[in-house]
Coordinates of C-alpha atoms and ligand atoms in Angstrom, one line a residue:
M688 CA 3.6 -22.2 0.9
G689 CA 4.1 -18.8 2.5
F690 CA 4.1 -17.7 6.1
T691 CA 1.6 -17.1 8.9
C692 CA 1.0 -13.7 10.4
G693 CA -1.0 -13.3 13.6
I694 CA -3.0 -10.0 14.0
I695 CA -3.0 -8.9 17.6
G696 CA -3.9 -5.7 19.5
L697 CA -6.4 -4.6 22.2
P698 CA -10.1 -4.9 21.6
N699 CA -11.7 -2.4 19.3
V700 CA -8.5 -1.3 17.5
G701 CA -9.8 -2.7 14.2
K702 CA -8.3 -6.2 14.0
S703 CA -11.4 -7.8 12.6
T704 CA -12.1 -4.9 10.2
I705 CA -8.6 -5.3 8.8
F706 CA -8.7 -9.1 8.8
N707 CA -12.0 -9.0 6.9
A708 CA -10.7 -6.6 4.4
L709 CA -7.5 -8.7 4.0
T710 CA -9.3 -11.9 3.4
S711 CA -12.8 -10.8 2.6
A712 CA -13.8 -13.5 5.0
K713 CA -16.6 -13.2 7.4
A714 CA -15.0 -12.6 10.8
Q715 CA -17.4 -10.5 12.8
A716 CA -16.6 -6.8 13.1
A717 CA -18.8 -5.5 15.9
N718 CA -18.4 -2.6 18.3
F719 CA -17.7 -4.7 21.4
P720 CA -14.7 -6.6 22.7
F721 CA -14.1 -10.3 22.0
C722 CA -16.3 -10.7 18.9
T723 CA -13.6 -12.8 17.4
I724 CA -13.6 -15.8 19.7
E725 CA -12.0 -18.4 17.6
P726 CA -9.0 -17.4 15.7
N727 CA -10.0 -16.7 12.1
T728 CA -7.6 -17.7 9.4
G729 CA -7.4 -16.5 5.8
A730 CA -4.9 -16.7 3.1
V731 CA -3.9 -13.7 0.9
A732 CA -1.7 -13.5 -2.1
V733 CA 1.6 -11.6 -1.8
P734 CA 1.6 -9.1 -4.6
D735 CA 4.6 -9.5 -6.9
P736 CA 4.6 -7.7 -10.3
R737 CA 7.6 -9.9 -11.4
L738 CA 5.3 -12.9 -11.5
E739 CA 2.8 -11.2 -13.8
E740 CA 5.6 -10.1 -16.0
L741 CA 7.1 -13.6 -16.3
A742 CA 3.7 -15.2 -16.9
V743 CA 3.2 -12.8 -19.9
L744 CA 6.6 -13.7 -21.4
A745 CA 6.1 -17.4 -20.9
K746 CA 2.4 -17.3 -21.9
S747 CA 1.6 -19.2 -18.8
A748 CA -2.1 -20.3 -18.5
K749 CA -2.3 -19.2 -14.9
T750 CA -0.3 -17.5 -12.2
I751 CA 0.1 -18.8 -8.6
P752 CA 1.4 -16.2 -6.2
T753 CA 2.9 -17.0 -2.9
Q754 CA 0.7 -16.5 0.1
V755 CA 0.5 -15.0 3.6
T756 CA -1.9 -16.7 6.0
F757 CA -3.4 -14.1 8.4
V758 CA -4.8 -15.2 11.7
D759 CA -7.1 -12.8 13.6
I760 CA -6.3 -13.4 17.2
A761 CA -8.8 -11.9 19.7
G762 CA -9.0 -11.5 23.4
L763 CA -5.9 -9.6 24.5
I764 CA -6.7 -7.3 27.3
R765 CA -4.8 -6.1 30.4
G766 CA -4.5 -9.2 32.6
A767 CA -4.7 -11.8 29.7
S768 CA -1.6 -13.5 31.0
K769 CA -3.4 -14.0 34.3
G770 CA -6.4 -15.5 32.5
E771 CA -8.5 -12.3 32.1
G772 CA -10.6 -12.1 29.0
L773 CA -9.9 -15.1 26.9
G774 CA -6.5 -15.3 28.6
N775 CA -4.2 -18.0 27.8
Q776 CA -6.5 -19.5 25.3
F777 CA -5.6 -16.8 22.8
L778 CA -2.0 -16.5 23.9
G779 CA -1.6 -20.0 22.7
H780 CA -2.7 -19.0 19.2
I781 CA 0.1 -16.6 19.0
R782 CA 2.7 -19.3 19.6
S783 CA 1.9 -20.9 16.2
V784 CA 2.5 -17.9 14.0
D785 CA 5.7 -16.9 12.2
A786 CA 5.3 -13.1 12.6
V787 CA 3.0 -10.7 14.4
A788 CA 1.1 -7.7 13.1
H789 CA 0.4 -5.5 16.1
I790 CA -2.5 -3.3 15.3
V791 CA -2.5 0.1 17.2
R792 CA -5.6 2.3 17.2
C793 CA -4.8 5.8 15.9
F794 CA -8.4 6.6 14.8
D795 CA -10.7 8.7 16.9
D796 CA -14.3 7.8 16.8
A797 CA -16.7 8.6 19.6
N798 CA -18.9 5.8 18.5
V799 CA -16.3 3.1 19.0
V800 CA -15.5 2.5 22.6
H801 CA -11.8 2.5 23.6
V802 CA -11.2 -0.1 26.3
D803 CA -9.0 2.4 28.2
G804 CA -11.0 5.5 27.4
D805 CA -8.9 7.4 24.8
V806 CA -6.5 7.0 21.9
N807 CA -3.0 6.5 23.4
P808 CA -0.7 4.4 21.3
R809 CA 2.1 4.2 23.8
R810 CA -0.1 3.0 26.6
D811 CA -1.8 0.5 24.3
V812 CA 1.4 -0.9 22.9
E813 CA 2.9 -1.2 26.4
T814 CA -0.3 -3.0 27.7
V815 CA -0.1 -5.6 25.0
E816 CA 3.7 -6.0 25.3
T817 CA 3.4 -6.4 29.1
E818 CA 0.9 -9.2 28.7
L819 CA 3.1 -11.0 26.2
I820 CA 6.2 -10.6 28.4
L821 CA 4.3 -11.8 31.5
S822 CA 3.2 -14.9 29.6
D823 CA 6.7 -15.6 28.5
L824 CA 8.0 -15.0 32.0
E825 CA 5.6 -17.7 33.3
A826 CA 6.7 -20.1 30.5
V827 CA 10.4 -19.5 31.3
Q828 CA 9.7 -20.1 35.1
K829 CA 8.0 -23.4 34.2
Q830 CA 11.0 -24.4 32.2
I831 CA 13.3 -23.6 35.0
S832 CA 11.3 -25.7 37.4
R833 CA 11.3 -28.6 34.9
Y834 CA 15.1 -28.5 34.5
E835 CA 15.5 -28.2 38.3
K836 CA 13.7 -31.5 38.6
I837 CA 15.7 -33.1 35.7
G838 CA 18.9 -31.7 37.3
K839 CA 18.2 -33.7 40.5
T840 CA 18.7 -36.9 38.5
G841 CA 22.2 -35.8 37.7
D842 CA 21.6 -34.5 34.1
K843 CA 24.6 -32.3 33.2
D844 CA 22.8 -30.2 30.5
A845 CA 20.1 -29.2 32.9
K846 CA 22.5 -26.9 34.9
A847 CA 23.6 -24.9 31.8
R848 CA 20.0 -24.6 30.7
I849 CA 18.9 -23.3 34.1
E850 CA 21.6 -20.7 34.0
V851 CA 20.5 -19.3 30.5
L852 CA 16.8 -19.4 31.5
S853 CA 17.5 -17.6 34.7
S854 CA 19.3 -14.8 32.8
L855 CA 16.4 -14.7 30.4
E856 CA 14.0 -14.5 33.3
K857 CA 15.8 -11.5 34.6
H858 CA 15.7 -9.9 31.2
L859 CA 11.9 -10.4 30.8
S860 CA 11.3 -9.3 34.4
S861 CA 12.9 -5.9 33.5
G862 CA 10.2 -5.5 30.8
K863 CA 12.3 -6.5 27.8
A864 CA 11.2 -8.7 25.0
A865 CA 12.9 -12.1 24.5
K866 CA 14.1 -11.1 21.0
T867 CA 16.5 -8.5 22.5
F868 CA 18.1 -11.2 24.8
T869 CA 21.5 -12.3 23.6
T870 CA 23.4 -15.5 24.4
D871 CA 25.8 -17.8 22.7
F872 CA 24.2 -20.8 24.3
A873 CA 23.9 -23.4 21.5
E874 CA 20.5 -24.7 22.4
Y875 CA 18.9 -21.3 23.0
A876 CA 16.8 -21.4 19.8
E877 CA 15.2 -24.6 21.2
L878 CA 14.6 -23.1 24.6
S879 CA 13.1 -19.9 23.2
A880 CA 11.1 -21.4 20.3
D881 CA 7.7 -21.0 22.0
L882 CA 8.2 -17.5 23.4
L883 CA 5.7 -14.9 22.2
T884 CA 8.1 -11.9 22.5
A885 CA 10.7 -13.7 20.4
K886 CA 8.5 -13.3 17.3
P887 CA 9.2 -10.7 14.7
V888 CA 6.7 -7.8 15.0
M889 CA 5.4 -5.1 12.6
F890 CA 3.3 -2.3 13.9
V891 CA 0.1 -1.5 11.9
A892 CA -1.2 2.0 12.7
N893 CA -5.0 2.0 12.1
V894 CA -5.6 5.7 11.2
S895 CA -8.9 7.4 10.4
E896 CA -10.0 7.8 6.8
D897 CA -8.7 11.4 6.7
F898 CA -5.1 10.2 7.4
A899 CA -5.1 7.2 5.1
A900 CA -2.2 8.7 3.0
A901 CA -0.3 10.1 6.1
Q902 CA 3.3 9.0 6.6
V903 CA 5.0 8.4 9.9
G904 CA 6.6 11.6 11.1
D905 CA 4.8 14.0 8.7
G906 CA 3.0 15.7 11.7
S907 CA -0.5 15.2 10.3
C908 CA -1.6 12.6 12.9
A909 CA 0.0 12.8 16.3
A910 CA -1.0 9.2 17.2
L911 CA 0.7 7.9 14.1
D912 CA 3.8 9.8 14.9
Q913 CA 3.8 8.2 18.3
V914 CA 3.6 4.7 16.8
G915 CA 6.5 5.8 14.6
E916 CA 8.6 6.6 17.7
I917 CA 7.7 3.4 19.4
A918 CA 8.5 1.3 16.3
K919 CA 11.9 3.1 16.0
E920 CA 12.8 2.3 19.6
R921 CA 12.1 -1.3 18.8
G922 CA 13.7 -1.4 15.4
A923 CA 10.4 -2.3 13.8
E924 CA 8.5 -1.2 10.7
V925 CA 5.2 0.7 10.7
V926 CA 2.5 0.0 8.1
V927 CA -0.1 2.8 7.9
I928 CA -3.6 1.5 7.3
S929 CA -7.1 2.9 7.6
G930 CA -9.4 0.0 8.4
K931 CA -12.4 1.9 7.1
V932 CA -10.7 2.6 3.7
E933 CA -9.4 -0.9 3.4
S934 CA -12.9 -2.4 3.9
E935 CA -14.2 -0.1 1.2
V936 CA -11.4 -1.1 -1.1
A937 CA -12.1 -4.8 -0.5
E938 CA -15.7 -4.3 -1.7
L939 CA -14.5 -2.8 -5.1
A940 CA -13.9 -4.8 -8.3
A941 CA -10.1 -5.1 -9.0
D942 CA -10.1 -2.6 -11.8
E943 CA -11.8 0.1 -9.7
R944 CA -9.4 -0.3 -6.8
A945 CA -6.4 1.4 -8.3
E946 CA -8.5 4.4 -9.2
Y947 CA -10.0 4.7 -5.8
L948 CA -6.6 4.4 -4.0
Q949 CA -5.2 7.1 -6.3
S950 CA -8.1 9.4 -5.4
L951 CA -7.0 9.1 -1.8
G952 CA -3.3 9.7 -2.6
L953 CA -2.3 6.0 -2.2
K954 CA -0.3 3.9 -4.6
T955 CA -1.1 0.4 -3.1
S956 CA -3.6 -0.8 -0.6
G957 CA -2.5 -1.0 3.0
L958 CA -3.1 -4.7 2.9
D959 CA -0.6 -5.2 0.1
R960 CA 1.9 -3.2 2.1
M961 CA 1.1 -5.4 5.2
A962 CA 1.8 -8.6 3.2
L963 CA 5.0 -7.2 1.8
S964 CA 6.2 -5.9 5.1
G965 CA 5.6 -9.4 6.6
F966 CA 7.7 -10.9 3.8
E967 CA 10.6 -8.5 4.6
L968 CA 10.2 -8.9 8.3
L969 CA 10.9 -12.6 8.0
G970 CA 13.7 -12.2 5.6
L971 CA 12.0 -14.3 2.9
I972 CA 12.8 -14.6 -0.7
S973 CA 10.7 -15.6 -3.7
F974 CA 11.8 -17.9 -6.5
F975 CA 9.8 -18.9 -9.5
T976 CA 9.0 -21.9 -11.6
I977 CA 7.7 -20.7 -15.0
G978 CA 6.1 -22.7 -17.8
P979 CA 3.2 -22.7 -20.2
K980 CA 0.9 -24.3 -17.6
E981 CA 1.6 -22.0 -14.8
A982 CA 3.9 -19.2 -13.4
H983 CA 4.4 -20.1 -9.8
A984 CA 6.0 -18.1 -7.0
W985 CA 7.5 -19.9 -4.0
T986 CA 8.8 -18.7 -0.7
A987 CA 11.8 -19.7 1.4
A988 CA 13.9 -18.1 4.1
A989 CA 16.9 -16.2 2.7
G990 CA 19.9 -18.5 2.7
T991 CA 17.9 -21.7 2.0
R992 CA 19.9 -24.1 -0.3
A993 CA 18.6 -25.4 -3.6
P994 CA 17.6 -28.9 -2.5
Q995 CA 15.5 -27.6 0.4
C996 CA 13.9 -25.0 -1.9
A997 CA 13.1 -27.9 -4.2
G998 CA 11.6 -29.7 -1.3
K999 CA 9.0 -26.8 -1.0
I1000 CA 7.6 -28.0 -4.3
H1001 CA 7.7 -31.7 -3.7
S1002 CA 9.6 -33.9 -1.2
D1003 CA 10.8 -36.1 -4.1
F1004 CA 12.6 -33.0 -5.6
E1005 CA 14.6 -32.7 -2.5
R1006 CA 15.2 -36.4 -1.9
G1007 CA 16.4 -37.0 -5.5
F1008 CA 18.0 -33.6 -6.1
I1009 CA 20.6 -33.6 -8.9
R1010 CA 21.0 -29.9 -9.9
A1011 CA 19.2 -26.6 -10.4
E1012 CA 19.1 -24.8 -13.7
I1013 CA 18.7 -21.2 -12.9
V1014 CA 18.3 -17.9 -14.7
S1015 CA 17.7 -14.7 -12.8
H1016 CA 14.5 -12.8 -13.2
V1017 CA 16.4 -9.8 -14.6
D1018 CA 18.2 -11.9 -17.3
Y1019 CA 15.0 -13.7 -18.2
V1020 CA 13.1 -10.4 -18.8
A1021 CA 16.0 -8.7 -20.5
C1022 CA 16.5 -11.7 -22.9
G1023 CA 12.7 -12.0 -23.5
G1024 CA 12.2 -15.5 -22.1
E1025 CA 13.9 -18.8 -21.2
A1026 CA 15.0 -20.0 -24.7
K1027 CA 16.7 -16.7 -25.5
A1028 CA 18.2 -16.5 -22.0
R1029 CA 19.7 -20.0 -22.6
D1030 CA 21.1 -18.9 -26.1
A1031 CA 22.6 -15.8 -24.5
G1032 CA 24.4 -18.1 -21.9
K1033 CA 22.5 -16.7 -19.0
L1034 CA 21.3 -20.1 -17.7
R1035 CA 23.5 -21.4 -14.9
T1036 CA 23.7 -24.9 -13.4
E1037 CA 23.9 -24.9 -9.6
G1038 CA 24.5 -27.8 -7.1
K1039 CA 23.5 -28.8 -3.6
E1040 CA 25.3 -26.0 -1.8
Y1041 CA 23.8 -23.2 -3.9
E1042 CA 21.8 -20.7 -1.8
M1043 CA 18.7 -19.6 -3.8
K1044 CA 18.5 -15.9 -4.5
D1045 CA 15.4 -13.7 -4.6
G1046 CA 14.1 -13.7 -8.2
D1047 CA 15.7 -16.9 -9.3
I1048 CA 13.8 -18.8 -12.0
V1049 CA 14.5 -22.5 -11.6
H1050 CA 14.1 -26.0 -13.1
F1051 CA 15.0 -28.6 -10.5
R1052 CA 16.5 -31.8 -12.0
F1053 CA 16.0 -34.8 -9.8
N1054 CA 15.9 -38.6 -9.9
V1055 CA 14.1 -40.8 -7.4
Ligands
LIG2514 P1 -11.3 -5.5 17.0 O1 -12.0 -5.7 18.3 O2 -9.9 -5.0 17.2 O3 -11.3 -6.7 16.1 O4 -12.0 -4.3 16.3 P2 -13.1 -4.3 15.1 O5 -12.5 -4.5 13.8 O6 -14.3 -5.2 15.5 O7 -13.5 -2.8 15.1 C1 -14.2 -2.2 16.2 C2 -15.0 -1.0 15.7 O8 -14.1 0.0 15.2 C3 -16.0 -1.4 14.6 O9 -17.2 -0.7 14.8 C4 -15.3 -0.8 13.3 O10 -16.2 -0.4 12.3 C5 -14.5 0.4 13.9 N1 -13.3 0.7 13.1 C6 -12.3 -0.2 12.7 N2 -11.4 0.5 12.0 C7 -11.8 1.8 11.9 C8 -11.3 2.9 11.2 O11 -10.2 2.9 10.5 N3 -12.0 4.1 11.4 C9 -13.1 4.2 12.1 N4 -13.8 5.3 12.2 N5 -13.7 3.1 12.7 C10 -13.0 1.9 12.6

C-alpha cells in the first residue's frame, strides 16, 4: 500500500525518460510527441533508512518498504481539453491519481524538439495548467447542468450545490486552480473529488546533466530558477532531476550508484527525492510491523486512527481491533530492540481513538 503519482508535462520534456529510470520499465522514450500512448504504471520503493535499521535489530529475514506507484501520463498539449492530441483520454487518467508530478523542461538540447520552440518554463507550466483548468471548468459546467435538471424536480440540495459550483466556475474561469478555492460547504469534497486542479502537485525540473547538482535559486540554471519562482507562487515543492543522469544511475548496480551520485555532487538520486517529496506532499506517515520474518513499512494519511491503520494490513485486523501495542522507532533503536524496549517500559497500549504517528512500530491485537 502506498500512493499513486501521475507524471504529467508537455511532450518531449522527459516524462518517459524519468518514468523509465524510476521503474526501469520499458516505456518508450523517443524523440517525438505521444510515444507513451497508454499510461504506463510502475511501482517504486520509498527509501526509508529507518526500515533497514529496524530489520537489522530484529534480524528480519526480509524488508518490505512502502511503495509509490508512478503513472506516465502522455498526450498533454495545448488544446487537450478540447480534444487535441490524445485529449480527454489522457485527462481521464489524471483523475485516478493521488498526486501529480509536473515535469518541466529545463534542459537545452538542439536534438530534442521543443513543441513550442524553446525552453520556457513559465509558458510551459501555464500551458499545462490552462488545459487542466479548462477541463475542470467543463466538468463543473456539466455538474451545474445536472443539478439544474435535478432542481426542477424540487430537490432542495440542488440549489445549494449550484451556488457553490457557480462560484467555483467563476474561480476557474479566472485561471485559478480548484485547490485554491475555499468554501465551508459541507459536501464540497464530494463535488470536487474528480477535479484535476484539486490534486496536490510537485514540480520536477528536468535539468541538463551539467546542472544535476544545481539548487533552486543558486543562479546556475536560469530555467530552474524560473521553476523555483513558479513553485513558490503556488506553494509547491521543486525536485531537481536530470533525466539523462537518472537513466544512467538506473543502469548501475546498487553499490555503484552511491559512488556515481557522489561524483556528481549528489547525495541521493532524484528519483528517491521524487518519491519522498510525494510522500510529504500527501501528508503521509509510515508505521512499521517488525518481526523475524519481515520488517514491513506501511503507509497511511497523517491522522489515521489505529483500527484503520490495522485495516491496511488486513480487513480482519480492523474489524476485530482490540488494541495496538506501540513503541516508537526512536525508543526501539535506543533500547536495542523490542524486548529491551518492553523491559524499559517504552511499550504503550493504545485504543481505537489513537492516531498513529510516523515511525510507530506496532502489534495489532484483534479478535474475529
Ligand atoms: P516525453 O515526451 O516527455 O515522455 O519525453 P521523453 O522522455 O520521451 O524525452 C524526449 C527526448 O528528450 C528523448 O530523446 C530523451 O532522451 C531526451 N531527454 C530527456 N531528458 C533529458 C535530459 O535530462 N537531458 C537531455 N539532453 N535530453 C533529455
